[in-house]
Short mmCIF file of C-alpha atoms and ligand atoms in Angstrom, two decimals:
data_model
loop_
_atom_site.label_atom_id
_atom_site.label_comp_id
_atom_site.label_asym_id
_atom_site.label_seq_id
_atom_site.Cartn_x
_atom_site.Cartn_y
_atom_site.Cartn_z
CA UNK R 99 -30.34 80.90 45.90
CA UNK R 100 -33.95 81.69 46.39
CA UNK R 101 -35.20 82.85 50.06
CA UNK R 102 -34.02 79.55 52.48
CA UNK R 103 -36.95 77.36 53.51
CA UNK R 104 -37.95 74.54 55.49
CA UNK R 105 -38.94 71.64 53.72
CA UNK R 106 -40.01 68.28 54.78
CA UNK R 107 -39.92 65.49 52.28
CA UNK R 108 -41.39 62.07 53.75
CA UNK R 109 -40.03 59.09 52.63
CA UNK R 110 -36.73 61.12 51.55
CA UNK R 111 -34.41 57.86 52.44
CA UNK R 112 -34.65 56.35 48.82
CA UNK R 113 -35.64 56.80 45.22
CA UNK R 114 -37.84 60.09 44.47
CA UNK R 115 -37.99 61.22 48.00
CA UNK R 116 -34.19 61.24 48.26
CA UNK R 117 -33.52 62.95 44.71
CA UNK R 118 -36.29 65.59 45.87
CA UNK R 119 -34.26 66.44 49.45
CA UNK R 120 -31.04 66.19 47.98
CA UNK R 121 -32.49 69.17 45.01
CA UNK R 122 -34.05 71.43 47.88
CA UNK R 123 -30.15 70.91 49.93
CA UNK R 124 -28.26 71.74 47.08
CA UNK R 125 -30.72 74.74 46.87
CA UNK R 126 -29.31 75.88 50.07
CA UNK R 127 -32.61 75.01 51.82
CA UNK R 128 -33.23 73.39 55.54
CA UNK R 129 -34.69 69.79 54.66
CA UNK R 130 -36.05 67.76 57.20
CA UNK R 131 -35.03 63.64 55.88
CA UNK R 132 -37.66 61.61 57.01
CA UNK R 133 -37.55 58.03 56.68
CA UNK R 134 -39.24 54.81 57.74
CA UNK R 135 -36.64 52.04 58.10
CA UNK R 136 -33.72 52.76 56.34
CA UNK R 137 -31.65 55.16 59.05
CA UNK R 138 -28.30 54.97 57.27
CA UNK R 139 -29.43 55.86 54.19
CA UNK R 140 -31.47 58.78 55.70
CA UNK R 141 -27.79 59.77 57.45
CA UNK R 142 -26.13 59.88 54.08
CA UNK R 143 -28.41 61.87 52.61
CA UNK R 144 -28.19 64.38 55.35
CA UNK R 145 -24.71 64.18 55.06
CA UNK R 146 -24.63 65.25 51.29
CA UNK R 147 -27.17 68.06 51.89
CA UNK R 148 -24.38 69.20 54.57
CA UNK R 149 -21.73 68.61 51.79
CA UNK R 150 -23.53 70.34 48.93
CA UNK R 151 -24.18 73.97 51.04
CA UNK R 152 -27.58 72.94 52.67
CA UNK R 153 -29.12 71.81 55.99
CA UNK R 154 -30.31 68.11 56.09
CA UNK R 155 -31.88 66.96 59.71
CA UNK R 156 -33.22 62.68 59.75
CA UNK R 157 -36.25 62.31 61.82
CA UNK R 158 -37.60 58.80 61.68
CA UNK R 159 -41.57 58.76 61.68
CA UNK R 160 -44.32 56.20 60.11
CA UNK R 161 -46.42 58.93 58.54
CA UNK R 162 -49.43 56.21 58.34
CA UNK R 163 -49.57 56.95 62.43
CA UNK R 164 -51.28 60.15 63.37
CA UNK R 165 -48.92 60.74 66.37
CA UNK R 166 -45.82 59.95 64.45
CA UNK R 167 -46.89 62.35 61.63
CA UNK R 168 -47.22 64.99 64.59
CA UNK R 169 -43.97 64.26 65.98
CA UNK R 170 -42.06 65.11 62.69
CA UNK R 171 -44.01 68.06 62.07
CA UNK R 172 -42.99 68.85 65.94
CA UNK R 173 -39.56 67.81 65.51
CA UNK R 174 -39.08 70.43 62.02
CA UNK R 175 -40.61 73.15 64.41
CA UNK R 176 -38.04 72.65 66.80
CA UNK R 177 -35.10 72.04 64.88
CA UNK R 178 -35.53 74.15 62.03
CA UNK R 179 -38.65 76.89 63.70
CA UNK R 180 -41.08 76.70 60.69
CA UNK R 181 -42.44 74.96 57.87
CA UNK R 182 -42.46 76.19 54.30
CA UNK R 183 -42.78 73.43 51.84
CA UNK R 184 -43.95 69.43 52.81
CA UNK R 185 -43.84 67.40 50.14
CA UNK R 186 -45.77 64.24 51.15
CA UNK R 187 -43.94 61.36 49.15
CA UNK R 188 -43.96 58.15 51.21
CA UNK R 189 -45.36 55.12 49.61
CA UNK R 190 -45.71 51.83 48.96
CA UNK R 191 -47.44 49.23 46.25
CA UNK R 192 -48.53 46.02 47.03
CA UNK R 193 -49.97 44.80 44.27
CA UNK R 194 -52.35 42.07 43.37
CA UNK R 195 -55.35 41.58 40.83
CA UNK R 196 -58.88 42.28 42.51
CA UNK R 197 -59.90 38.83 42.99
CA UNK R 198 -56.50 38.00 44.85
CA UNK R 199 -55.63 41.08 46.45
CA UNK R 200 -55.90 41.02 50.44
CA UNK R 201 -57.83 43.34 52.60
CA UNK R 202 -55.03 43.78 54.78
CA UNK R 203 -52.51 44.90 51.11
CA UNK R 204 -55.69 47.30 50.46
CA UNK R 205 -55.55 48.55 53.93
CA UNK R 206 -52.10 48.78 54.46
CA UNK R 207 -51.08 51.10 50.69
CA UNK R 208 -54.20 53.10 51.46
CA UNK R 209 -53.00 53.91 55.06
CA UNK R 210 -49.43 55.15 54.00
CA UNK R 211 -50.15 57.13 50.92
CA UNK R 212 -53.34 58.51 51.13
CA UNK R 213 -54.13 58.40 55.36
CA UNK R 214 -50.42 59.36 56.23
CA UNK R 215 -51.05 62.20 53.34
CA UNK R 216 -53.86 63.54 55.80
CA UNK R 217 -51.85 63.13 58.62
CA UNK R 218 -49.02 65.36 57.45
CA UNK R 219 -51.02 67.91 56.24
CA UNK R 220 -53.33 68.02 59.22
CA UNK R 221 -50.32 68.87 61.09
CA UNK R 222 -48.60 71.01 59.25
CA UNK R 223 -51.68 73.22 58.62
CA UNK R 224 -51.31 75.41 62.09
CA UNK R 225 -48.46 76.56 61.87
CA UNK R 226 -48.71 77.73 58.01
CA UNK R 227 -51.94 79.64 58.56
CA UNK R 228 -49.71 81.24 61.08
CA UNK R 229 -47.69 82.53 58.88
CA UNK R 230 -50.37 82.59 56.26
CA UNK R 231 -47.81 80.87 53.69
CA UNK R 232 -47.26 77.16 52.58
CA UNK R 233 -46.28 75.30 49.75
CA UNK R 234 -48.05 71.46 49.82
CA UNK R 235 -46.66 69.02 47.09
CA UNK R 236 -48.30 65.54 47.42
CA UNK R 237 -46.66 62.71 45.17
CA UNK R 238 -49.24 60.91 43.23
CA UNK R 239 -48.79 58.81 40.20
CA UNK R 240 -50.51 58.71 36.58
CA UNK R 241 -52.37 55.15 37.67
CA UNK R 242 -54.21 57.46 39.84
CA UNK R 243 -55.74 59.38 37.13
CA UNK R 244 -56.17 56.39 34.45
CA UNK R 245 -55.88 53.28 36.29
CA UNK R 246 -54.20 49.95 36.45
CA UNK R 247 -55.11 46.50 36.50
CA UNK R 248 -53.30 45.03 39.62
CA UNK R 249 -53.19 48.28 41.49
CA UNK R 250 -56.73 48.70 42.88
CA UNK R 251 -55.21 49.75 46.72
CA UNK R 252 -52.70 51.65 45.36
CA UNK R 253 -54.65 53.50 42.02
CA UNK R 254 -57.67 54.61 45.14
CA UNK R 255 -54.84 55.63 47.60
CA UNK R 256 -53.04 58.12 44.44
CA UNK R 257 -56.76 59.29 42.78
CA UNK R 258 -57.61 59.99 46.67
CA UNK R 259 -54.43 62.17 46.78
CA UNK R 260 -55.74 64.23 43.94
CA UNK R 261 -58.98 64.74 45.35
CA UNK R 262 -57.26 65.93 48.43
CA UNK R 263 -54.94 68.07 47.09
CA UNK R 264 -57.53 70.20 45.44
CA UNK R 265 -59.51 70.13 48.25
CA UNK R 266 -56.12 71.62 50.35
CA UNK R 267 -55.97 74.07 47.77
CA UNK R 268 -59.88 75.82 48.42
CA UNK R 269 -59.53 75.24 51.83
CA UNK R 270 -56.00 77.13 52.76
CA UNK R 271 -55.78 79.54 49.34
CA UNK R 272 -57.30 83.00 50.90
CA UNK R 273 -54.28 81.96 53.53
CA UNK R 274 -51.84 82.04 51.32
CA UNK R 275 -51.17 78.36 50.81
CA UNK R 276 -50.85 76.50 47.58
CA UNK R 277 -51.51 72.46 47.35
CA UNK R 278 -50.55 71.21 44.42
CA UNK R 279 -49.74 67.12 43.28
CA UNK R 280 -47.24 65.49 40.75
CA UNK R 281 -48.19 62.40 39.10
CA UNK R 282 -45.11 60.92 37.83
CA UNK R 283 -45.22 58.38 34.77
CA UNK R 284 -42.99 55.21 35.11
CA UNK R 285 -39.34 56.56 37.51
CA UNK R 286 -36.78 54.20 37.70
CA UNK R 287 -36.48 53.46 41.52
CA UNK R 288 -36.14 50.56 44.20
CA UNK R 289 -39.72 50.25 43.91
CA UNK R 290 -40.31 49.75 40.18
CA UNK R 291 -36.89 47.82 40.06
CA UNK R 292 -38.71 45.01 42.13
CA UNK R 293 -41.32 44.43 38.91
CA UNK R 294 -40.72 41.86 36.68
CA UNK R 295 -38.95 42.55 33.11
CA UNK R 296 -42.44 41.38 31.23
CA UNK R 297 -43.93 44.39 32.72
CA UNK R 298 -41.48 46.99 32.02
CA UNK R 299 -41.52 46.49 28.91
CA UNK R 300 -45.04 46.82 28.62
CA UNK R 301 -44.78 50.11 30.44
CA UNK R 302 -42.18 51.54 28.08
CA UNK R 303 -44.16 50.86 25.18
CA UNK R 304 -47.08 53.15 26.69
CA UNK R 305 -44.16 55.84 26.96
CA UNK R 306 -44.53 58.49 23.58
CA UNK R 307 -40.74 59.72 25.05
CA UNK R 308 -39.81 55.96 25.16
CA UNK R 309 -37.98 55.75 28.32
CA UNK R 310 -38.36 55.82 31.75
CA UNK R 311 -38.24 58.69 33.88
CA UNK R 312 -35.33 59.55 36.93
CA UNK R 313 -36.20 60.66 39.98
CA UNK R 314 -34.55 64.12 39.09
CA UNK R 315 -37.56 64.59 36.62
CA UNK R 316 -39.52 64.51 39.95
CA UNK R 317 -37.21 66.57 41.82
CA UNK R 318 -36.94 69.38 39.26
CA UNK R 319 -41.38 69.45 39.22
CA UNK R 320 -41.23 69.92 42.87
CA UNK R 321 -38.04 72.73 43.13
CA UNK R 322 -40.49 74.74 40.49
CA UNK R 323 -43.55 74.00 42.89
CA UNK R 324 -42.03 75.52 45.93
CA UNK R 325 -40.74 78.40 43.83
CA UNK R 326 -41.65 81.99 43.68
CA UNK R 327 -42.31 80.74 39.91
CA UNK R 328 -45.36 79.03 40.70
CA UNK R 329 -47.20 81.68 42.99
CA UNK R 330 -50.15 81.55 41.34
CA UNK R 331 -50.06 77.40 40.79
CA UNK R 332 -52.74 76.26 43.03
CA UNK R 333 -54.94 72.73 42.81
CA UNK R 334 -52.98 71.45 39.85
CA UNK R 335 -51.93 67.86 39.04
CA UNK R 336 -48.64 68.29 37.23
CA UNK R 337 -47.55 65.08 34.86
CA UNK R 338 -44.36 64.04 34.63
CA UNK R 339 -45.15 61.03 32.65
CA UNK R 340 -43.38 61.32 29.42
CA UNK R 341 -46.26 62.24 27.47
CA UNK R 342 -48.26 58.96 28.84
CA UNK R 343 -51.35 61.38 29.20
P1 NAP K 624 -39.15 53.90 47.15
O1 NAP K 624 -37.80 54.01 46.49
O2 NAP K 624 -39.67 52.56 47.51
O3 NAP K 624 -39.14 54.85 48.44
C1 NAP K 624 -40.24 54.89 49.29
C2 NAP K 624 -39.90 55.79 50.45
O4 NAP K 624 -41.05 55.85 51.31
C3 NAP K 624 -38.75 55.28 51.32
O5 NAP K 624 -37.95 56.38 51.73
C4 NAP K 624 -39.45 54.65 52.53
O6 NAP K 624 -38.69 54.74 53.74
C5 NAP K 624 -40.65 55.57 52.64
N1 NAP K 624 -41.78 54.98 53.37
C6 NAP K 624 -42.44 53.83 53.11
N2 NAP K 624 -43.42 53.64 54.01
C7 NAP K 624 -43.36 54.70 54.87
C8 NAP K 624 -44.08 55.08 56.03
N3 NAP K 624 -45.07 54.32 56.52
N4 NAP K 624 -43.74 56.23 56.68
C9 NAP K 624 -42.71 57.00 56.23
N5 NAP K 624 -42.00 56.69 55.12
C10 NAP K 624 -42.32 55.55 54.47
O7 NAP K 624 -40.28 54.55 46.22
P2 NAP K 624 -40.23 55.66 45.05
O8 NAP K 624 -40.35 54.95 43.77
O9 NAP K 624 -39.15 56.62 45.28
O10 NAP K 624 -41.66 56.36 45.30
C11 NAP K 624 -41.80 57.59 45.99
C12 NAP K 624 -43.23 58.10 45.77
O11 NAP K 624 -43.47 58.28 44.37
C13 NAP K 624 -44.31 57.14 46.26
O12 NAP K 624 -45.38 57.86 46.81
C14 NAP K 624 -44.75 56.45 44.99
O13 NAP K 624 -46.06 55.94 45.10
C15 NAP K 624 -44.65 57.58 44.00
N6 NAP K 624 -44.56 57.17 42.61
C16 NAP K 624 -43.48 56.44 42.18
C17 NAP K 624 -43.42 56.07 40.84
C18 NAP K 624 -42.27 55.28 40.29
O14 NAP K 624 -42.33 54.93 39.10
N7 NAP K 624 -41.22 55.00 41.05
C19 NAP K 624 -44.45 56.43 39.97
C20 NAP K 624 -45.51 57.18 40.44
C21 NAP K 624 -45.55 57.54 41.77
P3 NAP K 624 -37.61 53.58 54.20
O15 NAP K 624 -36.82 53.28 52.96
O16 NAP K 624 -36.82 54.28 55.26
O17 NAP K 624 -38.39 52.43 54.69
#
Protein backbone atom coordinates (compact mmCIF):
# COMPACT_ATOMS: atom_id res chain seq x y z
CA UNK A 1 0.00 0.00 0.00
CA UNK A 2 0.98 3.51 -0.76
CA UNK A 3 1.40 6.12 2.31
CA UNK A 4 -2.45 5.97 4.12
CA UNK A 5 -4.54 9.06 3.38
CA UNK A 6 -7.63 10.75 4.09
CA UNK A 7 -9.96 10.94 1.43
CA UNK A 8 -13.37 12.32 1.16
CA UNK A 9 -15.52 11.23 -1.71
CA UNK A 10 -19.04 13.14 -1.79
CA UNK A 11 -21.80 11.44 -2.98
CA UNK A 12 -19.88 7.99 -2.19
CA UNK A 13 -23.45 6.19 -1.28
CA UNK A 14 -24.09 4.97 -4.97
CA UNK A 15 -22.76 4.46 -8.45
CA UNK A 16 -19.20 6.21 -9.17
CA UNK A 17 -18.89 7.74 -5.81
CA UNK A 18 -19.26 4.36 -4.11
CA UNK A 19 -16.87 2.34 -6.60
CA UNK A 20 -14.32 5.37 -6.00
CA UNK A 21 -14.48 4.92 -1.82
CA UNK A 22 -14.68 1.38 -1.95
CA UNK A 23 -11.00 1.56 -4.44
CA UNK A 24 -9.31 4.14 -1.94
CA UNK A 25 -10.61 1.37 1.26
CA UNK A 26 -9.34 -1.50 -0.35
CA UNK A 27 -6.16 0.70 -0.77
CA UNK A 28 -5.89 0.67 2.91
CA UNK A 29 -6.84 4.39 2.98
CA UNK A 30 -9.18 6.42 5.67
CA UNK A 31 -12.34 7.40 3.46
CA UNK A 32 -14.76 9.64 4.71
CA UNK A 33 -18.56 8.15 2.94
CA UNK A 34 -20.55 11.01 2.44
CA UNK A 35 -23.95 10.75 1.33
CA UNK A 36 -27.17 12.71 0.84
CA UNK A 37 -30.17 10.44 1.50
CA UNK A 38 -29.34 7.07 1.23
CA UNK A 39 -27.80 6.26 5.02
CA UNK A 40 -27.89 2.47 4.68
CA UNK A 41 -26.24 2.30 1.71
CA UNK A 42 -23.56 4.78 2.98
CA UNK A 43 -23.31 2.10 6.18
CA UNK A 44 -22.60 -0.76 3.85
CA UNK A 45 -20.14 0.77 2.14
CA UNK A 46 -18.33 1.66 5.27
CA UNK A 47 -18.78 -1.65 6.30
CA UNK A 48 -16.90 -3.20 3.24
CA UNK A 49 -14.09 -0.62 3.46
CA UNK A 50 -13.83 -2.11 7.21
CA UNK A 51 -14.02 -5.65 5.60
CA UNK A 52 -11.54 -5.12 2.78
CA UNK A 53 -8.43 -3.66 5.29
CA UNK A 54 -9.49 0.09 5.18
CA UNK A 55 -11.19 2.82 7.27
CA UNK A 56 -14.70 3.92 6.01
CA UNK A 57 -16.47 6.80 8.35
CA UNK A 58 -20.52 8.01 6.84
CA UNK A 59 -21.06 11.61 7.44
CA UNK A 60 -24.32 12.78 5.95
CA UNK A 61 -24.00 16.42 4.41
CA UNK A 62 -25.89 18.31 1.33
CA UNK A 63 -22.70 19.64 -0.21
CA UNK A 64 -25.03 22.31 -2.20
CA UNK A 65 -25.21 24.06 1.57
CA UNK A 66 -22.16 26.02 2.51
CA UNK A 67 -22.47 25.04 6.24
CA UNK A 68 -23.09 21.43 5.52
CA UNK A 69 -20.03 21.31 3.18
CA UNK A 70 -18.09 22.80 6.33
CA UNK A 71 -19.42 20.36 8.64
CA UNK A 72 -18.03 17.31 6.65
CA UNK A 73 -14.84 18.87 6.06
CA UNK A 74 -15.03 19.47 10.09
CA UNK A 75 -16.26 16.14 10.77
CA UNK A 76 -12.98 14.34 8.49
CA UNK A 77 -10.73 16.70 10.67
CA UNK A 78 -11.99 15.29 13.67
CA UNK A 79 -12.41 11.82 12.94
CA UNK A 80 -9.68 11.11 10.75
CA UNK A 81 -7.12 14.64 11.70
CA UNK A 82 -6.41 15.69 8.03
CA UNK A 83 -7.35 15.81 4.58
CA UNK A 84 -5.35 14.42 1.69
CA UNK A 85 -7.46 13.73 -1.29
CA UNK A 86 -11.46 15.17 -1.84
CA UNK A 87 -12.83 13.99 -4.66
CA UNK A 88 -15.95 16.15 -5.28
CA UNK A 89 -18.47 13.66 -7.03
CA UNK A 90 -22.04 14.48 -5.99
CA UNK A 91 -24.50 15.12 -8.68
CA UNK A 92 -27.51 15.16 -10.19
CA UNK A 93 -29.28 15.66 -13.90
CA UNK A 94 -32.47 16.95 -14.39
CA UNK A 95 -32.91 17.18 -17.70
CA UNK A 96 -35.14 19.00 -20.07
CA UNK A 97 -34.78 20.74 -23.61
CA UNK A 98 -34.16 24.66 -23.30
CA UNK A 99 -37.52 25.76 -24.10
CA UNK A 100 -39.05 23.37 -21.33
CA UNK A 101 -36.50 23.21 -18.83
CA UNK A 102 -37.42 25.04 -15.40
CA UNK A 103 -35.48 27.68 -13.65
CA UNK A 104 -35.79 25.98 -10.52
CA UNK A 105 -34.11 22.22 -12.56
CA UNK A 106 -31.35 24.89 -13.78
CA UNK A 107 -30.93 26.14 -10.33
CA UNK A 108 -31.13 23.18 -8.48
CA UNK A 109 -28.12 20.77 -10.89
CA UNK A 110 -26.08 23.96 -10.92
CA UNK A 111 -26.21 24.28 -7.05
CA UNK A 112 -25.09 20.58 -6.33
CA UNK A 113 -22.41 20.05 -8.87
CA UNK A 114 -20.83 23.07 -9.59
CA UNK A 115 -21.81 25.46 -6.15
CA UNK A 116 -21.40 22.40 -3.71
CA UNK A 117 -17.95 21.85 -5.84
CA UNK A 118 -16.94 25.41 -4.41
CA UNK A 119 -18.15 24.68 -1.22
CA UNK A 120 -15.98 21.64 -0.64
CA UNK A 121 -13.06 23.01 -1.87
CA UNK A 122 -13.41 26.31 -0.08
CA UNK A 123 -13.27 24.29 2.94
CA UNK A 124 -10.94 21.99 2.49
CA UNK A 125 -8.38 24.58 1.28
CA UNK A 126 -7.06 25.63 5.03
CA UNK A 127 -6.15 22.94 6.21
CA UNK A 128 -4.13 21.64 2.96
CA UNK A 129 -2.10 24.84 2.66
CA UNK A 130 -1.32 23.79 6.15
CA UNK A 131 0.24 21.08 5.28
CA UNK A 132 1.13 22.51 1.93
CA UNK A 133 -0.20 19.13 0.22
CA UNK A 134 -3.60 18.16 -1.46
CA UNK A 135 -4.86 16.13 -4.05
CA UNK A 136 -8.44 17.76 -5.60
CA UNK A 137 -10.33 15.40 -8.08
CA UNK A 138 -13.63 17.01 -9.25
CA UNK A 139 -16.02 14.60 -11.31
CA UNK A 140 -17.10 16.19 -14.46
CA UNK A 141 -18.50 14.57 -17.50
CA UNK A 142 -17.64 14.72 -21.41
CA UNK A 143 -21.17 16.83 -22.02
CA UNK A 144 -19.25 19.39 -20.23
CA UNK A 145 -16.64 19.74 -22.77
CA UNK A 146 -18.91 19.05 -26.04
CA UNK A 147 -22.37 19.50 -25.04
CA UNK A 148 -25.79 18.00 -25.06
CA UNK A 149 -29.05 18.84 -26.19
CA UNK A 150 -31.34 18.40 -23.06
CA UNK A 151 -28.62 19.05 -20.58
CA UNK A 152 -28.20 22.85 -20.60
CA UNK A 153 -28.18 22.98 -16.34
CA UNK A 154 -26.26 20.16 -16.13
CA UNK A 155 -23.54 20.64 -19.41
CA UNK A 156 -22.89 24.66 -17.52
CA UNK A 157 -22.70 23.03 -14.00
CA UNK A 158 -19.74 20.14 -15.52
CA UNK A 159 -17.90 22.91 -18.15
CA UNK A 160 -18.02 25.23 -14.84
CA UNK A 161 -16.21 22.37 -13.00
CA UNK A 162 -13.45 22.46 -15.53
CA UNK A 163 -12.98 26.00 -15.41
CA UNK A 164 -12.67 25.64 -11.71
CA UNK A 165 -10.51 22.99 -11.49
CA UNK A 166 -7.84 24.73 -13.44
CA UNK A 167 -8.35 27.67 -11.72
CA UNK A 168 -7.69 25.39 -8.19
CA UNK A 169 -4.74 24.25 -9.84
CA UNK A 170 -2.84 28.11 -10.35
CA UNK A 171 -4.19 29.12 -7.31
CA UNK A 172 -2.89 26.26 -4.67
CA UNK A 173 0.20 24.72 -7.05
CA UNK A 174 3.35 26.75 -5.41
CA UNK A 175 1.48 25.01 -2.16
CA UNK A 176 1.83 21.90 -3.17
CA UNK A 177 -1.69 21.06 -4.25
CA UNK A 178 -2.80 19.48 -7.46
CA UNK A 179 -6.61 19.97 -8.88
CA UNK A 180 -7.26 17.93 -11.43
CA UNK A 181 -11.04 16.71 -13.12
CA UNK A 182 -12.29 13.40 -14.80
CA UNK A 183 -14.83 13.60 -17.38
CA UNK A 184 -16.26 10.26 -17.68
CA UNK A 185 -18.03 9.14 -21.06
CA UNK A 186 -21.38 7.20 -20.67
CA UNK A 187 -20.94 4.81 -16.80
CA UNK A 188 -23.51 2.52 -16.21
CA UNK A 189 -25.10 3.75 -12.87
CA UNK A 190 -28.55 4.48 -11.05
CA UNK A 191 -28.46 7.65 -12.76
CA UNK A 192 -28.06 6.72 -16.43
CA UNK A 193 -30.21 3.52 -15.68
CA UNK A 194 -33.24 5.98 -15.22
CA UNK A 195 -32.85 7.11 -19.23
CA UNK A 196 -34.90 5.66 -21.60
CA UNK A 197 -33.59 2.63 -23.94
CA UNK A 198 -33.99 5.09 -27.24
CA UNK A 199 -31.27 7.06 -25.76
CA UNK A 200 -28.81 4.55 -24.82
CA UNK A 201 -28.60 3.36 -27.73
CA UNK A 202 -27.90 6.47 -29.26
CA UNK A 203 -25.13 6.98 -26.74
CA UNK A 204 -23.45 3.66 -27.50
CA UNK A 205 -23.28 4.33 -31.01
CA UNK A 206 -21.13 7.62 -30.24
CA UNK A 207 -18.85 5.06 -28.23
CA UNK A 208 -15.48 4.08 -30.74
CA UNK A 209 -14.96 1.18 -27.68
CA UNK A 210 -18.72 0.36 -28.13
CA UNK A 211 -19.80 -0.08 -24.66
CA UNK A 212 -20.46 1.63 -21.73
CA UNK A 213 -18.16 2.38 -19.09
CA UNK A 214 -18.27 0.91 -15.05
CA UNK A 215 -17.79 2.93 -12.40
CA UNK A 216 -14.38 1.08 -11.72
CA UNK A 217 -13.11 2.87 -14.97
CA UNK A 218 -13.75 5.98 -12.77
CA UNK A 219 -12.38 4.62 -9.73
CA UNK A 220 -9.10 3.37 -11.23
CA UNK A 221 -8.63 7.43 -12.96
CA UNK A 222 -9.00 8.74 -9.54
CA UNK A 223 -6.62 5.93 -7.40
CA UNK A 224 -3.86 7.15 -10.20
CA UNK A 225 -4.84 10.90 -9.43
CA UNK A 226 -4.18 10.72 -5.77
CA UNK A 227 -1.03 8.72 -6.44
CA UNK A 228 2.57 9.52 -6.07
CA UNK A 229 2.26 8.63 -9.98
CA UNK A 230 0.70 11.73 -10.86
CA UNK A 231 2.92 14.35 -8.90
CA UNK A 232 3.43 16.40 -11.53
CA UNK A 233 -0.49 16.07 -12.98
CA UNK A 234 -1.85 19.42 -12.30
CA UNK A 235 -5.03 21.33 -14.19
CA UNK A 236 -5.79 18.35 -16.38
CA UNK A 237 -9.18 17.04 -17.56
CA UNK A 238 -8.65 13.31 -17.80
CA UNK A 239 -11.34 11.36 -20.27
CA UNK A 240 -12.58 8.33 -19.49
CA UNK A 241 -14.99 8.25 -22.29
CA UNK A 242 -14.15 5.35 -24.42
CA UNK A 243 -12.56 7.23 -27.04
CA UNK A 244 -15.87 9.59 -27.38
CA UNK A 245 -13.32 12.58 -27.66
P1 LIG B 1 -25.69 8.43 -8.78
O1 LIG B 1 -25.56 6.93 -8.81
O2 LIG B 1 -27.03 9.04 -8.98
O3 LIG B 1 -25.06 8.94 -7.39
C1 LIG B 1 -25.11 10.28 -7.05
C2 LIG B 1 -24.53 10.43 -5.67
O4 LIG B 1 -24.56 11.83 -5.33
C3 LIG B 1 -25.32 9.72 -4.57
O5 LIG B 1 -24.42 9.15 -3.64
C4 LIG B 1 -26.13 10.84 -3.92
O6 LIG B 1 -26.39 10.62 -2.53
C5 LIG B 1 -25.16 11.99 -4.06
N1 LIG B 1 -25.80 13.31 -3.98
C6 LIG B 1 -26.80 13.80 -4.75
N2 LIG B 1 -27.10 15.06 -4.36
C7 LIG B 1 -26.26 15.35 -3.32
C8 LIG B 1 -26.09 16.48 -2.47
N3 LIG B 1 -26.84 17.58 -2.61
N4 LIG B 1 -25.15 16.42 -1.49
C9 LIG B 1 -24.39 15.31 -1.31
N5 LIG B 1 -24.50 14.22 -2.10
C10 LIG B 1 -25.44 14.24 -3.08
O7 LIG B 1 -24.75 9.11 -9.88
P2 LIG B 1 -23.42 8.61 -10.63
O8 LIG B 1 -23.81 8.21 -12.00
O9 LIG B 1 -22.63 7.71 -9.79
O10 LIG B 1 -22.66 10.02 -10.80
C11 LIG B 1 -21.61 10.43 -9.95
C12 LIG B 1 -20.95 11.65 -10.56
O11 LIG B 1 -20.43 11.33 -11.86
C13 LIG B 1 -21.89 12.84 -10.77
O12 LIG B 1 -21.21 14.04 -10.52
C14 LIG B 1 -22.23 12.74 -12.24
O13 LIG B 1 -22.63 13.98 -12.77
C15 LIG B 1 -20.92 12.26 -12.81
N6 LIG B 1 -21.02 11.62 -14.11
C16 LIG B 1 -21.73 10.46 -14.26
C17 LIG B 1 -21.79 9.87 -15.52
C18 LIG B 1 -22.54 8.59 -15.76
O14 LIG B 1 -22.61 8.18 -16.93
N7 LIG B 1 -23.07 7.93 -14.74
C19 LIG B 1 -21.15 10.47 -16.61
C20 LIG B 1 -20.44 11.64 -16.41
C21 LIG B 1 -20.38 12.20 -15.16
P3 LIG B 1 -27.71 9.80 -1.98
O15 LIG B 1 -27.80 8.58 -2.85
O16 LIG B 1 -27.34 9.50 -0.56
O17 LIG B 1 -28.88 10.70 -2.12
Amino acid sequence: MSEQKVVIVTGASSGIGRAIALAFGREGHQVIVNYLSNANEAKEVVEEIAASGGQGHAVQADVSSFEASKNLVEETLKVFGRVDVLINNSGIAKDQLMLRMKEEDFDAVIDVNLKGTWNMVKHVTRPMLKQKSGRIINISSVVGQIGNPGQANYVASKAGVIGMTKTFAKEFGKKGITANAIAPGFIKTAMTDKLDDSIKEAYLRQIPLGTFGKAQDIANTALFLASDSARYISGQVIGVNGGMI
